[in-house]
PDB file of C-alpha atoms in Angstrom:
ATOM      1  CA  MET A 861       8.972 -16.447  43.708  1.00 36.00           C
ATOM      2  CA  SER A 862       7.232 -16.554  46.798  1.00 45.00           C
ATOM      3  CA  ARG A 863       8.091 -14.144  49.710  1.00 49.00           C
ATOM      4  CA  TRP A 864       6.220 -16.386  52.119  1.00 50.00           C
ATOM      5  CA  LYS A 865       9.004 -18.726  53.975  1.00 52.00           C
ATOM      6  CA  ARG A 866       8.195 -22.390  54.180  1.00 58.00           C
ATOM      7  CA  LYS A 867      10.495 -23.107  56.922  1.00 70.00           C
ATOM      8  CA  ILE A 868       9.381 -25.420  59.793  1.00 78.00           C
ATOM      9  CA  PRO A 869      10.028 -23.480  63.071  1.00 83.00           C
ATOM     10  CA  LYS A 870      12.826 -25.415  64.656  1.00 83.00           C
ATOM     11  CA  GLU A 871      14.074 -25.479  68.709  1.00 84.00           C
ATOM     12  CA  GLY A 872      16.305 -22.294  69.023  1.00 87.00           C
ATOM     13  CA  ASP A 873      14.314 -20.191  66.593  1.00 90.00           C
ATOM     14  CA  PRO A 874      11.635 -16.706  68.638  1.00 92.00           C
ATOM     15  CA  THR A 875       9.399 -17.509  70.187  1.00 94.00           C
ATOM     16  CA  HIS A 876       5.935 -15.768  71.657  1.00 94.00           C
ATOM     17  CA  TRP A 877       3.581 -15.722  74.280  1.00 95.00           C
ATOM     18  CA  ILE A 878      -0.439 -15.944  73.067  1.00 95.00           C
ATOM     19  CA  THR A 879      -3.693 -15.805  74.897  1.00 95.00           C
ATOM     20  CA  THR A 880      -5.531 -18.850  73.266  1.00 95.00           C
ATOM     21  CA  THR A 881      -9.462 -18.626  73.254  1.00 95.00           C
ATOM     22  CA  LYS A 882      -9.720 -20.451  76.138  1.00 95.00           C
ATOM     23  CA  GLY A 883      -7.642 -18.133  78.470  1.00 95.00           C
ATOM     24  CA  GLU A 884      -4.659 -20.172  78.420  1.00 94.00           C
ATOM     25  CA  SER A 885      -1.218 -18.981  78.102  1.00 95.00           C
ATOM     26  CA  VAL A 886       0.801 -20.868  75.167  1.00 95.00           C
ATOM     27  CA  GLU A 887       4.298 -20.371  74.028  1.00 95.00           C
ATOM     28  CA  VAL A 888       4.312 -20.686  69.648  1.00 95.00           C
ATOM     29  CA  TYR A 889       7.315 -20.143  67.690  1.00 94.00           C
ATOM     30  CA  SER A 890       7.354 -15.914  65.459  1.00 93.00           C
ATOM     31  CA  GLU A 891       6.883 -16.938  62.392  1.00 89.00           C
ATOM     32  CA  PRO A 892       3.311 -18.156  61.306  1.00 89.00           C
ATOM     33  CA  VAL A 893       3.178 -20.960  58.980  1.00 88.00           C
ATOM     34  CA  PHE A 894       0.225 -22.012  56.347  1.00 86.00           C
ATOM     35  CA  ILE A 895      -1.745 -24.755  57.454  1.00 87.00           C
ATOM     36  CA  ALA A 896      -3.659 -27.647  55.985  1.00 84.00           C
ATOM     37  CA  GLU A 897      -6.428 -27.913  57.797  1.00 84.00           C
ATOM     38  CA  GLY A 898      -8.242 -31.732  58.170  1.00 78.00           C
ATOM     39  CA  GLY A 899      -5.181 -32.719  56.770  1.00 73.00           C
ATOM     40  CA  GLY A 900      -3.335 -33.857  59.352  1.00 83.00           C
ATOM     41  CA  THR A 901      -3.352 -34.487  63.777  1.00 89.00           C
ATOM     42  CA  ASP A 902      -0.900 -31.754  64.796  1.00 92.00           C
ATOM     43  CA  HIS A 903      -2.348 -28.793  66.697  1.00 93.00           C
ATOM     44  CA  PHE A 904      -1.955 -24.808  65.959  1.00 94.00           C
ATOM     45  CA  PHE A 905      -3.255 -21.633  67.016  1.00 96.00           C
ATOM     46  CA  THR A 906      -4.869 -18.850  64.367  1.00 93.00           C
ATOM     47  CA  LYS A 907      -2.838 -15.700  63.973  1.00 88.00           C
ATOM     48  CA  GLY A 908      -4.765 -13.070  65.696  1.00 86.00           C
ATOM     49  CA  GLU A 909      -7.619 -14.753  67.594  1.00 91.00           C
ATOM     50  CA  GLY A 910      -5.183 -17.994  68.809  1.00 94.00           C
ATOM     51  CA  GLU A 911      -8.151 -20.342  68.380  1.00 95.00           C
ATOM     52  CA  GLU A 912      -6.749 -23.694  68.031  1.00 95.00           C
ATOM     53  CA  ILE A 913      -6.796 -25.958  64.997  1.00 94.00           C
ATOM     54  CA  ILE A 914      -5.615 -29.318  64.028  1.00 93.00           C
ATOM     55  CA  GLY A 915      -3.981 -30.275  60.454  1.00 91.00           C
ATOM     56  CA  ARG A 916      -0.517 -30.361  58.742  1.00 88.00           C
ATOM     57  CA  ILE A 917       2.606 -27.454  57.880  1.00 86.00           C
ATOM     58  CA  ALA A 918       2.103 -27.249  54.042  1.00 82.00           C
ATOM     59  CA  PRO A 919       4.619 -27.706  52.763  1.00 71.00           C
ATOM     60  CA  ASP A 920       4.286 -28.076  48.767  1.00 66.00           C
ATOM     61  CA  PRO A 921       4.655 -24.603  46.688  1.00 62.00           C
ATOM     62  CA  PHE A 922       1.245 -25.436  45.000  1.00 65.00           C
ATOM     63  CA  GLU A 923      -1.004 -25.317  48.346  1.00 61.00           C
ATOM     64  CA  GLU A 924      -0.117 -21.517  49.216  1.00 58.00           C
ATOM     65  CA  TYR A 925      -2.498 -20.431  46.883  1.00 63.00           C
ATOM     66  CA  CYS A 926      -5.351 -22.718  47.652  1.00 72.00           C
ATOM     67  CA  ASP A 927      -7.554 -21.745  50.701  1.00 75.00           C
ATOM     68  CA  LEU A 928      -5.353 -22.048  53.429  1.00 81.00           C
ATOM     69  CA  THR A 929      -4.837 -20.541  56.983  1.00 85.00           C
ATOM     70  CA  VAL A 930      -2.218 -19.229  58.646  1.00 87.00           C
ATOM     71  CA  ALA A 931      -1.021 -20.168  62.224  1.00 91.00           C
ATOM     72  CA  LEU A 932       1.373 -20.347  64.678  1.00 94.00           C
ATOM     73  CA  VAL A 933       3.253 -23.512  65.250  1.00 93.00           C
ATOM     74  CA  PRO A 934       3.366 -24.556  69.313  1.00 95.00           C
ATOM     75  CA  VAL A 935       6.528 -24.905  71.221  1.00 94.00           C
ATOM     76  CA  LYS A 936       6.892 -28.143  72.154  1.00 80.00           C
ATOM     77  CA  ARG A 937       7.480 -29.128  75.798  1.00 57.00           C
ATOM     78  CA  ASN A 938       9.321 -31.806  77.368  1.00 44.00           C
ATOM     79  CA  LYS A 939       7.204 -34.516  79.225  1.00 40.00           C
ATOM     80  CA  GLY A 940       7.391 -33.557  83.327  1.00 42.00           C
ATOM     81  CA  GLU A 941       8.697 -30.364  81.909  1.00 43.00           C
ATOM     82  CA  LYS A 942       6.271 -27.631  84.261  1.00 44.00           C
ATOM     83  CA  LYS A 943       4.953 -24.846  82.427  1.00 42.00           C
TER      84      LYS A 943
END
């Protein structure tokens, strides 16, 4: 049994702020997820470096044995909401 949680973060889950490689502060969910890069259009930030990557969350248990990136999911902001 995998010890990795394949839970997709949702509103109300714990968050924290990171600084990206561009020097911007971004609020992200605290629980990292596996990302399949190049397989989607969602934006994520690598854990530790804060580099922005594009891909999709890898929900398939098989995919966790592949070469996947561990990343943080940004908290979505409502349109018109000030940062």
